Coordinates of N, CA and C in Angstrom, one line a residue:
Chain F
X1 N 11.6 0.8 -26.9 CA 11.0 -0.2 -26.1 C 9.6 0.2 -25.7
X2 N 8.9 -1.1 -25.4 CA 7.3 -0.3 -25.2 C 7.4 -1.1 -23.7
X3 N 6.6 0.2 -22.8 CA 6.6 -0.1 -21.3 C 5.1 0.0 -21.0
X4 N 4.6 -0.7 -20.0 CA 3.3 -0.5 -19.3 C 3.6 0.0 -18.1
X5 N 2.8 1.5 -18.2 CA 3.0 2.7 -16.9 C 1.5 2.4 -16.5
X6 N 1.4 2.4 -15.2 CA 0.2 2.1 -14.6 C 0.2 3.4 -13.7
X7 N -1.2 4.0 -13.1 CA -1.3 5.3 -12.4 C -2.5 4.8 -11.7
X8 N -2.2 5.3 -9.9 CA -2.9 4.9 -9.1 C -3.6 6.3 -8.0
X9 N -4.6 5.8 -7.6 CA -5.2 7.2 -6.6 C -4.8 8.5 -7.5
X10 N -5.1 9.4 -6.6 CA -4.9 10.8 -7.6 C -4.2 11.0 -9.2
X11 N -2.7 10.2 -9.4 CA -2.6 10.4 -10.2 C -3.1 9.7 -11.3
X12 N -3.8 8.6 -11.1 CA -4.7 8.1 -12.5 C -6.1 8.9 -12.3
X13 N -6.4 9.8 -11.5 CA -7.7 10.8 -11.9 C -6.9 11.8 -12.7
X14 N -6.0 12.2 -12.4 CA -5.3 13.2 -12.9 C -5.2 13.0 -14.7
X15 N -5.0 12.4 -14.5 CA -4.2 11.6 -15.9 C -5.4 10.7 -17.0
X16 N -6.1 10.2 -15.7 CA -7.5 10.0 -16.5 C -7.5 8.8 -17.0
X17 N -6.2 7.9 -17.1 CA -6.5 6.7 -17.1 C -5.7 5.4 -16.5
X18 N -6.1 4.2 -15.8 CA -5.4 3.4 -14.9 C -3.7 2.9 -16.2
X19 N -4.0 2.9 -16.9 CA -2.6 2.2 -17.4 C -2.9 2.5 -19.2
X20 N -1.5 2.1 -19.7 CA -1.4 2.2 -21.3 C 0.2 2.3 -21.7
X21 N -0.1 1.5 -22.5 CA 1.4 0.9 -22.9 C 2.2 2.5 -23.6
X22 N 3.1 2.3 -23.4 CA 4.2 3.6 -23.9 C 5.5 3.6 -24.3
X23 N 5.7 4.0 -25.6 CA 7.1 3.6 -26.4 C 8.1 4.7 -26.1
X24 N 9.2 3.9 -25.4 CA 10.0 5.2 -25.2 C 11.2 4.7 -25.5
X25 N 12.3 5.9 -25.3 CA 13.9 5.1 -25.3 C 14.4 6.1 -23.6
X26 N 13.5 6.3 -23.1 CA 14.2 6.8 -21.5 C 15.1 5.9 -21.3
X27 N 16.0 6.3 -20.8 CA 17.0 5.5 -20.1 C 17.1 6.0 -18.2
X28 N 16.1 6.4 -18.0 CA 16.1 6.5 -16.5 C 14.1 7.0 -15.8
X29 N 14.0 7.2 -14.8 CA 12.5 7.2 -14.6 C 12.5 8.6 -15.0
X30 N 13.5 9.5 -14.5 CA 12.8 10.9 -15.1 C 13.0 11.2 -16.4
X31 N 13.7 10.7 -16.8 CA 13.6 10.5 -18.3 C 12.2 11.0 -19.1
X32 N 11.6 9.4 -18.2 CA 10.0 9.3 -19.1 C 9.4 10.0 -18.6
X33 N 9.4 10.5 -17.0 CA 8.4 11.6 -17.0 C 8.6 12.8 -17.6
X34 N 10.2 13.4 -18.0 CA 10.1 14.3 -18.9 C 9.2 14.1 -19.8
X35 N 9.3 13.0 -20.9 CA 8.8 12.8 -22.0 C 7.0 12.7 -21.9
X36 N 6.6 12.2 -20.8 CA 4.9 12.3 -20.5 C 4.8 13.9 -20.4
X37 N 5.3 14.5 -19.5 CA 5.0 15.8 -19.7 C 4.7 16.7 -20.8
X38 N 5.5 16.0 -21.3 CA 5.2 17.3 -22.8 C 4.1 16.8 -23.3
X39 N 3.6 15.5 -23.5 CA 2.3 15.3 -24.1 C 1.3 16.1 -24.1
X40 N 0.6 16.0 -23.0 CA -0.4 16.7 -22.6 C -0.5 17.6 -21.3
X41 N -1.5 18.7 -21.3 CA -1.7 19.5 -19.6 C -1.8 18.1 -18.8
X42 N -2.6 17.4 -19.1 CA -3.4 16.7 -17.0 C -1.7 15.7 -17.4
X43 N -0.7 15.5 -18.0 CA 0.7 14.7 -17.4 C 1.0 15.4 -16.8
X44 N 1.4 17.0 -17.2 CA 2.2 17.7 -16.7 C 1.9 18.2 -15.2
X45 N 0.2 18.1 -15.3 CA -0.1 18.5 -14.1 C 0.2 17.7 -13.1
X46 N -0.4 15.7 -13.7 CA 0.5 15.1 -13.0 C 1.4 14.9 -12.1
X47 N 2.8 15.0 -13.3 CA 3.6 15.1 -12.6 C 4.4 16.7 -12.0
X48 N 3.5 17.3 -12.3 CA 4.3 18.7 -11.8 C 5.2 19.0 -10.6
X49 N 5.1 17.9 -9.7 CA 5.6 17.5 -8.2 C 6.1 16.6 -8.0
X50 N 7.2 15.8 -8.6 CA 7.4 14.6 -8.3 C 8.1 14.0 -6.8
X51 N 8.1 15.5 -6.4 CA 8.2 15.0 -4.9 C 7.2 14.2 -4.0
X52 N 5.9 14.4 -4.7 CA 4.8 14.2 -4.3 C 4.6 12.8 -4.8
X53 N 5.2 12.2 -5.6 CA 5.0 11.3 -6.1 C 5.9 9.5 -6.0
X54 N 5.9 8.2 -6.1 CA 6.7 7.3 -5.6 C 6.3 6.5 -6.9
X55 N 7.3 5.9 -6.9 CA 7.6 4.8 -8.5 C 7.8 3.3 -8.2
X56 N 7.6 2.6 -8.6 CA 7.6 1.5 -8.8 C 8.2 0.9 -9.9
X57 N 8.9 -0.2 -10.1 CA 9.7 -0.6 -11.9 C 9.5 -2.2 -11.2
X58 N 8.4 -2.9 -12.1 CA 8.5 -3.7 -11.7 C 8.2 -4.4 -10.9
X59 N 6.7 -3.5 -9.8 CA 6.5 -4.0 -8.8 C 7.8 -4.0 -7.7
X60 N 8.4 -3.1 -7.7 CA 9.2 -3.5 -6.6 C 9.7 -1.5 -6.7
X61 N 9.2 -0.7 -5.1 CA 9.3 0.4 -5.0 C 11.1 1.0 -5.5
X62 N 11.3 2.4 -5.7 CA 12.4 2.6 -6.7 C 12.2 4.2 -6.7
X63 N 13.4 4.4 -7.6 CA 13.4 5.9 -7.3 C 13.7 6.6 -8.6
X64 N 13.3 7.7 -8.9 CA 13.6 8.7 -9.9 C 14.5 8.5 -10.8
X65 N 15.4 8.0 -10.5 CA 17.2 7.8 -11.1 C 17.2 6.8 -11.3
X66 N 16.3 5.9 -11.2 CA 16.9 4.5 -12.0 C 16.7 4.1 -13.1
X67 N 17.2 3.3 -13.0 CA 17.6 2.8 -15.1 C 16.0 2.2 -15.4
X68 N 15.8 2.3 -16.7 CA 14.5 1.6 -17.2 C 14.8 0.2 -18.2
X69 N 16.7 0.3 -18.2 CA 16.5 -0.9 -18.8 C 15.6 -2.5 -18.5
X70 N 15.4 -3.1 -19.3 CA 14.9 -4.3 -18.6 C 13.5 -3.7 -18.2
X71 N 12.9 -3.3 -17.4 CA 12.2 -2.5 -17.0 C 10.4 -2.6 -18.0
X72 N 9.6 -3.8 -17.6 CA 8.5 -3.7 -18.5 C 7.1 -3.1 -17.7
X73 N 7.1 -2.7 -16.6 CA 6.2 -2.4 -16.0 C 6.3 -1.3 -15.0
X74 N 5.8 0.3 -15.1 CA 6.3 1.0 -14.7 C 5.2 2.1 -13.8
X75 N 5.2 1.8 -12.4 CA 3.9 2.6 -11.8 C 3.9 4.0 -11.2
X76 N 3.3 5.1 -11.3 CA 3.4 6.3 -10.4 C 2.2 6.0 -9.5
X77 N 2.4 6.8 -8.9 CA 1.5 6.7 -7.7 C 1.6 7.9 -6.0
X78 N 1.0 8.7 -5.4 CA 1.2 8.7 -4.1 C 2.1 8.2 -3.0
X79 N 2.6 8.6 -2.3 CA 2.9 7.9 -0.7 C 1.9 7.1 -0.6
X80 N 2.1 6.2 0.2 CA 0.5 4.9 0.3 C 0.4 5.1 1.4
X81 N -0.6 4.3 1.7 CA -2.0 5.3 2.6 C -2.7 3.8 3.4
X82 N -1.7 2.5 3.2 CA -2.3 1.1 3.8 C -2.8 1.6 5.7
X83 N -3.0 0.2 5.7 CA -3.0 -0.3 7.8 C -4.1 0.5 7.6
Chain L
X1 N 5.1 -19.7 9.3 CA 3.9 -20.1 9.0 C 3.4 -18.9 8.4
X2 N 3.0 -18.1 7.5 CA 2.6 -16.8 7.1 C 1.9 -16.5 6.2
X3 N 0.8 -15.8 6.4 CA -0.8 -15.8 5.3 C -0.8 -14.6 5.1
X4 N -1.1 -14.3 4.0 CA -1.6 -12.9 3.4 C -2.5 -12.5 2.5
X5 N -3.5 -11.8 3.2 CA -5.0 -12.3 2.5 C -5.3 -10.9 2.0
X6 N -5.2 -10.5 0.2 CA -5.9 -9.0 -0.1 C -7.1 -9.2 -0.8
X7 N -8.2 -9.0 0.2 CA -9.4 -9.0 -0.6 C -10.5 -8.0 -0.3
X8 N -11.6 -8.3 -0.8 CA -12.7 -7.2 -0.9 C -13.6 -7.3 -0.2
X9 N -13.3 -8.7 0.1 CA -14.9 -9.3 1.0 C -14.4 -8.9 2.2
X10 N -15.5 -8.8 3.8 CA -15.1 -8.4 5.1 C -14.3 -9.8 5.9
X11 N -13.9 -9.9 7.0 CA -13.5 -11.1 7.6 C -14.4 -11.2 8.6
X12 N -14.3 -12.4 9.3 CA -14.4 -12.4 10.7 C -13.5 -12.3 11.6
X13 N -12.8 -11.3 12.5 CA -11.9 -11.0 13.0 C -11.9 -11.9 13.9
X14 N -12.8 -12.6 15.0 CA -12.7 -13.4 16.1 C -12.3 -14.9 15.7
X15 N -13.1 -14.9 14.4 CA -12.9 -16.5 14.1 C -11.2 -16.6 13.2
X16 N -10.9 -15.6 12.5 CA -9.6 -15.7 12.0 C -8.2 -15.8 13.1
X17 N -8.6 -15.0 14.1 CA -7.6 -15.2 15.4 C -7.1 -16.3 16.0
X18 N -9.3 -17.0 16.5 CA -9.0 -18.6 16.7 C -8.3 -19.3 16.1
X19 N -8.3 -19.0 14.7 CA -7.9 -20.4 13.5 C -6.7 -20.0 13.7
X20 N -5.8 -18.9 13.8 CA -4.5 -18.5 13.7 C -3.9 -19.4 14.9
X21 N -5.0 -18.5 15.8 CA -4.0 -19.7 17.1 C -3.5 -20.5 17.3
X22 N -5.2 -21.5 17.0 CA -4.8 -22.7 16.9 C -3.7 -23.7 16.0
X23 N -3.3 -22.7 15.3 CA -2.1 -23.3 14.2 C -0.8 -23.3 14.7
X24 N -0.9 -22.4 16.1 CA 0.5 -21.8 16.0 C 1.2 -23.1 17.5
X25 N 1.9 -24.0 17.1 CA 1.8 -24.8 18.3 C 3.6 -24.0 18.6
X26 N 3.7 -24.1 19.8 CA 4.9 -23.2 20.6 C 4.9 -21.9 20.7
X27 N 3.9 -21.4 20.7 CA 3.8 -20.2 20.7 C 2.7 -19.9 22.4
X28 N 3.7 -19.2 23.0 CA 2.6 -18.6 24.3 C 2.0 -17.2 24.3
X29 N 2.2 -16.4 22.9 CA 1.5 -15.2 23.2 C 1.2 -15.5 21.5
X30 N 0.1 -14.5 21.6 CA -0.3 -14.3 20.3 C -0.7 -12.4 20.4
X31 N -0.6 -11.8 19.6 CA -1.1 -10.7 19.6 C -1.5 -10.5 18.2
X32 N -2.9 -9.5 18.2 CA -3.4 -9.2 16.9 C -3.8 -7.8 17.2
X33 N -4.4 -7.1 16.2 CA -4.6 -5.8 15.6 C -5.6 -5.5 14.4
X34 N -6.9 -4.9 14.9 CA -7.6 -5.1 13.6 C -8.4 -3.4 13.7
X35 N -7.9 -2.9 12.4 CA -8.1 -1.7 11.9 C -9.6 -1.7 11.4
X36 N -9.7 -0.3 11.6 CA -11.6 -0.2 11.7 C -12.1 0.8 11.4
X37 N -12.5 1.3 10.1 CA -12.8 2.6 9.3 C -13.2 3.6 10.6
X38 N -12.9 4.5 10.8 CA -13.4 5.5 11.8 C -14.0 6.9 11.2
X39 N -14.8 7.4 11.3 CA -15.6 9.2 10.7 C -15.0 9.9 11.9
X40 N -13.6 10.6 11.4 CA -12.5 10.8 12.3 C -13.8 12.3 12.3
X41 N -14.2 13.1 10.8 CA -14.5 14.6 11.2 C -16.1 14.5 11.5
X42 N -16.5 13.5 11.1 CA -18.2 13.5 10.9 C -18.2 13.6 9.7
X43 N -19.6 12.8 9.0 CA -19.8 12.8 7.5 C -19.4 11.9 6.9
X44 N -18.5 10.9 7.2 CA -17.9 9.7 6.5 C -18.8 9.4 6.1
X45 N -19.2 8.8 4.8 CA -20.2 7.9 4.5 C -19.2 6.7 3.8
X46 N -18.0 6.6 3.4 CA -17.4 5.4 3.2 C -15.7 5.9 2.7
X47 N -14.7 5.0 2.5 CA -13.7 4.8 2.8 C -13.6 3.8 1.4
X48 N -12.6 4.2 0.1 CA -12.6 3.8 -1.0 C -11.2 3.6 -1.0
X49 N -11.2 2.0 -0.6 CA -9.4 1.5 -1.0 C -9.2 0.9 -2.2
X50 N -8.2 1.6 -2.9 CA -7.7 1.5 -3.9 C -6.2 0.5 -3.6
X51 N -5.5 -0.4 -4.4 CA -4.6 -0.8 -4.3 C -4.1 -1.6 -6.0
X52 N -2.6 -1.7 -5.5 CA -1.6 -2.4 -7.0 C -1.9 -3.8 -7.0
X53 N -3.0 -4.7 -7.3 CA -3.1 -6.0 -7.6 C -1.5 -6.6 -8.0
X54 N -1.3 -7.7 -7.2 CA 0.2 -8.1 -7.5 C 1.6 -7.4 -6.8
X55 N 1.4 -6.5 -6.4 CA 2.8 -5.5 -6.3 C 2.1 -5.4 -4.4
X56 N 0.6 -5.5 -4.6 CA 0.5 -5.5 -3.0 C 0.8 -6.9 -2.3
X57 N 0.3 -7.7 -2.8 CA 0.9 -9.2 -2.1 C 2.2 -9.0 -2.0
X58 N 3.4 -8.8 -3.0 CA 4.3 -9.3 -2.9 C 5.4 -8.4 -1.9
X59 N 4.5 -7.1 -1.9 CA 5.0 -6.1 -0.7 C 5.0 -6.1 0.6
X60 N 3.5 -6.8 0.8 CA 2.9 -7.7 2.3 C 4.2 -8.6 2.4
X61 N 4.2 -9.4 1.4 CA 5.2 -11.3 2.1 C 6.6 -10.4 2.2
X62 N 7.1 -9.7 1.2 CA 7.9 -9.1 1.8 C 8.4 -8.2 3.4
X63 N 7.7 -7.6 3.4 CA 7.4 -7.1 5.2 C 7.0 -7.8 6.2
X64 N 6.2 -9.3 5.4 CA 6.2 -10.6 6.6 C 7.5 -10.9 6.7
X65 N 8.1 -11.2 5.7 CA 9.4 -12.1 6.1 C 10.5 -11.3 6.4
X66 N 10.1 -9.9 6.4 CA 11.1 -9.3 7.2 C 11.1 -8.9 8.7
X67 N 9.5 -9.5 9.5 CA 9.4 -9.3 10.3 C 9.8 -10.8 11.1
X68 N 9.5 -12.2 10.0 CA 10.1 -13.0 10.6 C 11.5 -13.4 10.7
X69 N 12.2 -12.4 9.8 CA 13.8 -12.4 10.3 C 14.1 -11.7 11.3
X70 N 13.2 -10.9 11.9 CA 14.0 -9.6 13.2 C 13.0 -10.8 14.1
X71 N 12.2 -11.1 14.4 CA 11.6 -12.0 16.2 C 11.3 -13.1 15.1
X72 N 11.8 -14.0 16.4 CA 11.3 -15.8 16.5 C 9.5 -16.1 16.3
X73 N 8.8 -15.7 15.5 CA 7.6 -15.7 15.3 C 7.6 -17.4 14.4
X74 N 6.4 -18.0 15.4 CA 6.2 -19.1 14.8 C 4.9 -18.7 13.6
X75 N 4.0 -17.9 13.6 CA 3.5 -17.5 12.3 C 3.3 -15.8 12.7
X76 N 2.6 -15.6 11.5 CA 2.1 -14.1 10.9 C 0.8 -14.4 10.3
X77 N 0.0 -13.5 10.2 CA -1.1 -13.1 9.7 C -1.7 -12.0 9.0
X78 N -1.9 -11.1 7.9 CA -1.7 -10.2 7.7 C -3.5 -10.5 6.6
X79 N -4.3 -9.9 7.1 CA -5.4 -9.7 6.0 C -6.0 -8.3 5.4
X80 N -5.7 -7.7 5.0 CA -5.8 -6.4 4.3 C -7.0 -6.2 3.1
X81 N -8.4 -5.6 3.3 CA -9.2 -5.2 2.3 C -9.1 -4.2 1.6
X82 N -10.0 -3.9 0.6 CA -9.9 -3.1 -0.8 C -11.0 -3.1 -0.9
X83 N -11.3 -1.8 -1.7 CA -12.9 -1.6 -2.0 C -13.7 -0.3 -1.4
X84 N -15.3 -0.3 -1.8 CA -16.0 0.0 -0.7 C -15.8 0.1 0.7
X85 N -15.4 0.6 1.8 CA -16.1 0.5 3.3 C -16.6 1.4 4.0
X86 N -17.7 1.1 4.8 CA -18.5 2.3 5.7 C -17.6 2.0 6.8
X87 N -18.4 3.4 7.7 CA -17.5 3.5 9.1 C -18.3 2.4 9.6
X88 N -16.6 1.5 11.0 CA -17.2 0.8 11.2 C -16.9 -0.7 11.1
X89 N -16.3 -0.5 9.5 CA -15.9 -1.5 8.8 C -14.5 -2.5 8.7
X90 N -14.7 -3.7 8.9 CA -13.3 -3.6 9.7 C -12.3 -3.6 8.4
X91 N -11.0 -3.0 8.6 CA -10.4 -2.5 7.0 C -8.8 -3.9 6.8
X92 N -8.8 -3.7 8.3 CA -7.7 -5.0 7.9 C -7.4 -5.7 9.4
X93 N -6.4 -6.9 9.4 CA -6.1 -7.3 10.6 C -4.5 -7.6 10.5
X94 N -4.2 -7.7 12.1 CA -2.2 -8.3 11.9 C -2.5 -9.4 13.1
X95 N -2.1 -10.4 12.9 CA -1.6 -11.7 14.0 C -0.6 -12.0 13.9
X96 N 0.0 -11.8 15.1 CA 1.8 -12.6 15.4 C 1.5 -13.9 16.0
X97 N 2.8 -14.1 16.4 CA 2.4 -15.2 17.8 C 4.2 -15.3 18.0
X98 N 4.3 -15.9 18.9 CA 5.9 -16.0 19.0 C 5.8 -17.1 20.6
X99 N 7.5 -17.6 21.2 CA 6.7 -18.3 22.2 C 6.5 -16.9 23.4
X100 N 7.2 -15.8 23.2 CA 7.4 -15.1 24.4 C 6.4 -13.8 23.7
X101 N 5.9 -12.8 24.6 CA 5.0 -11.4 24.0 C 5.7 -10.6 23.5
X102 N 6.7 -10.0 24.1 CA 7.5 -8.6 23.5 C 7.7 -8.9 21.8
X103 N 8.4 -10.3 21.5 CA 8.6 -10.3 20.2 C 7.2 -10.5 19.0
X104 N 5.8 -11.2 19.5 CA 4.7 -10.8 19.2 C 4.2 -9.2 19.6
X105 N 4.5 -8.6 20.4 CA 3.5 -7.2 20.4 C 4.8 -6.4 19.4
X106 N 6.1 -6.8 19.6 CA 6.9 -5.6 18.7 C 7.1 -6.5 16.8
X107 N 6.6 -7.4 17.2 CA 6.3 -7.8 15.1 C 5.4 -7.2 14.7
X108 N 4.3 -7.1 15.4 CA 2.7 -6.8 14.7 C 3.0 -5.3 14.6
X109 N 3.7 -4.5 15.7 CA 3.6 -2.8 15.0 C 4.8 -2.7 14.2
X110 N 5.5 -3.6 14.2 CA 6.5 -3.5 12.9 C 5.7 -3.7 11.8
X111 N 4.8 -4.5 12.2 CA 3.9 -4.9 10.5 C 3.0 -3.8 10.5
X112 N 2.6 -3.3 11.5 CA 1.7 -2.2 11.3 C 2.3 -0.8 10.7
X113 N 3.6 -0.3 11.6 CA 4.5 0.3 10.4 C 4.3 0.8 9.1
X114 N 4.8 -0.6 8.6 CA 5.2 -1.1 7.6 C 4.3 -1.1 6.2
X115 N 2.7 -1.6 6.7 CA 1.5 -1.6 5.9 C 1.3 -0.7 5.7
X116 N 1.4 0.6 6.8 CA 0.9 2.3 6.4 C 1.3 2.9 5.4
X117 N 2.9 2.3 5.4 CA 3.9 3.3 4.6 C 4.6 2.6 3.7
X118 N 4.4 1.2 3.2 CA 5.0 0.7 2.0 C 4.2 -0.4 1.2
X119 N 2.9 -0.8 1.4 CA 2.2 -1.5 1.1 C 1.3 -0.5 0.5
X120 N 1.1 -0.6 -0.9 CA 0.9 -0.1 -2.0 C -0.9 0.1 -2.1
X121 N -1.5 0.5 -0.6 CA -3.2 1.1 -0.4 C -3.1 2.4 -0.8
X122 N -4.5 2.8 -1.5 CA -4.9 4.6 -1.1 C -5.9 4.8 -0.6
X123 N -6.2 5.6 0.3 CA -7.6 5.5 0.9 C -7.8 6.8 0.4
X124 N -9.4 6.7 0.1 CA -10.4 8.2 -0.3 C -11.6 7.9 0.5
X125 N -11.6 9.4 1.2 CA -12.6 9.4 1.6 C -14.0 10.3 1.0
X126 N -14.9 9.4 1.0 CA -16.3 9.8 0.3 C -17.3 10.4 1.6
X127 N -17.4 11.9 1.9 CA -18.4 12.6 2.4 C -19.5 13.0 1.7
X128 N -20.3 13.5 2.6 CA -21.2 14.3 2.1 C -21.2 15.5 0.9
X129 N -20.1 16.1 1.3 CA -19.3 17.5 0.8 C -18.6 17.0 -0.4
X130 N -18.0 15.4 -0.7 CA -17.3 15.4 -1.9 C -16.5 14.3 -1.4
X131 N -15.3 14.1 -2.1 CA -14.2 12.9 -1.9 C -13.3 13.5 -1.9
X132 N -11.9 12.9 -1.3 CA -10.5 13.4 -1.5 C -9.5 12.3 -0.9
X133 N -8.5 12.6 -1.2 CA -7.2 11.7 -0.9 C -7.1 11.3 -0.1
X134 N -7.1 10.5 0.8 CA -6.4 10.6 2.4 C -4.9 10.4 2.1
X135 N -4.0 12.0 2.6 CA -2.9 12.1 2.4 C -1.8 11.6 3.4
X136 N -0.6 10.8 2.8 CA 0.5 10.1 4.1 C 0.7 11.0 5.1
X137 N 1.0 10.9 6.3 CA 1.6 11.6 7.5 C 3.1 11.2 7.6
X138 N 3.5 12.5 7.7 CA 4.9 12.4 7.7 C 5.0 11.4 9.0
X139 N 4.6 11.4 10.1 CA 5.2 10.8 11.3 C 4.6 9.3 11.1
X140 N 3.9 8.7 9.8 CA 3.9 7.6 9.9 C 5.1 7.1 9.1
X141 N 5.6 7.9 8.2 CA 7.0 7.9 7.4 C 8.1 7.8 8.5
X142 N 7.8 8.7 9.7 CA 8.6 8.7 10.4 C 8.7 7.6 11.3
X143 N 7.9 6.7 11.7 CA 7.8 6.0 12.3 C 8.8 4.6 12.1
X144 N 8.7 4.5 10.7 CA 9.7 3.7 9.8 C 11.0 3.6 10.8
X145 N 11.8 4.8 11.1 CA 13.1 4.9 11.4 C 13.4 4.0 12.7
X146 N 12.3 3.9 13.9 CA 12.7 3.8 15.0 C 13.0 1.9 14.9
X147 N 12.2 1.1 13.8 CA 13.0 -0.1 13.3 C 14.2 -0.9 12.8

């Protein structure tokens, strides 16, 4: 399936770009970040912490362990930092 | 009644309050809240909010309407910028209103809560010295709980 991962604050500097479609067969969020990892250093550096980090599937906040079925839009990002 | 405004341009805080007011008929208290870039160390030259087009709106009405299911609030207000801002600048606002205060002054820092830590901003701050993240505080995570 092909997903749109979007990267916000630090980790789209990191990574170096706001979004780009990606074909994967994850069946869960850490799945893919396995799979980003191995691509390149700035993924891995990335995600080297994903404690550090908060997911999104779909616009709607979410966590590490969930499924990616269905799943077309997929964001990392920071703790947010609004108000 | 509940508005939620994410944009780039500044407001007028006084005139947005009026207009809220006046909309809100049974309402005897109103309370608002309007956030204001601050040069917490010295050096700020600007404040660079970044946010999720789409996923922020629908995060906002979400935290509205869960603020209108805990207090009797005849409306909400929630205006939130992005962008550029100098110190100074005002960065966002909250208006309740309800007929009694406690449930207006305890919606608005529920909403205020709530914006810090689950409404999808990042602020960077741009000094003289360089830029960097402005990183979450746990005790604003923590804040969450006492809701």
């Amino acid at each position: 399936m092909t997903v749109n991962v979007l990267y916000f604050a630090w980790v789209r500097e990191r990574i170096g770009l706001p979004r780009e479609a990606v074909e994967t067969e994850a069946a869960t969020v850490s799945e893919l970040v396995e799979e980003l990892k191995t691509r390149e250093d700035r993924y891995a550096a990335a995600f080297a912490d994903v404690t550090a980090l908060r997911v999104a599937l779909d616009q709607e906040l979410s966590d590490f362990e969930a499924p990616l079925a269905g799943v077309r839009e997929i964001a990392f990002f920071p703790p947010m930092t609004g108000g | 009644m509940a508005e939620v405004r994410v944009q780039a341009d500044s407001f007028d805080a006084g005139a947005e309050l009026n207009r809220f007011s006046e909309a809100q008929a049974g309402a005897g208290a109103v309370v608002s809240f309007t956030g204001v870039v601050r040069d917490v160390s010295g050096g700020l030259e600007a404040m660079e909010i970044e946010h999720y087009p789409g996923m922020t709106e629908s995060a906002i009405a979400t935290i509205v309407d869960e603020s209108k299911a805990r207090w009797p609030l005849t409306g909400a207000l929630v205006i939130h910028r992005h962008g550029r801002l100098e110190p100074g600048a005002q960065i966002m606002m909250v208006a309740t209103a309800s007929a009694h205060r406690v449930a207006a002054f305890e919606a608005a820092e529920f909403l205020m809560d709530y914006l810090k830590s689950r409404a999808p901003f990042w602020k960077k701050e741009v000094t003289r010295e360089g830029t960097g993240w402005v990183a979450a505080k746990d005790e604003d995570e923590a804040a969450l709980t006492r809701w």
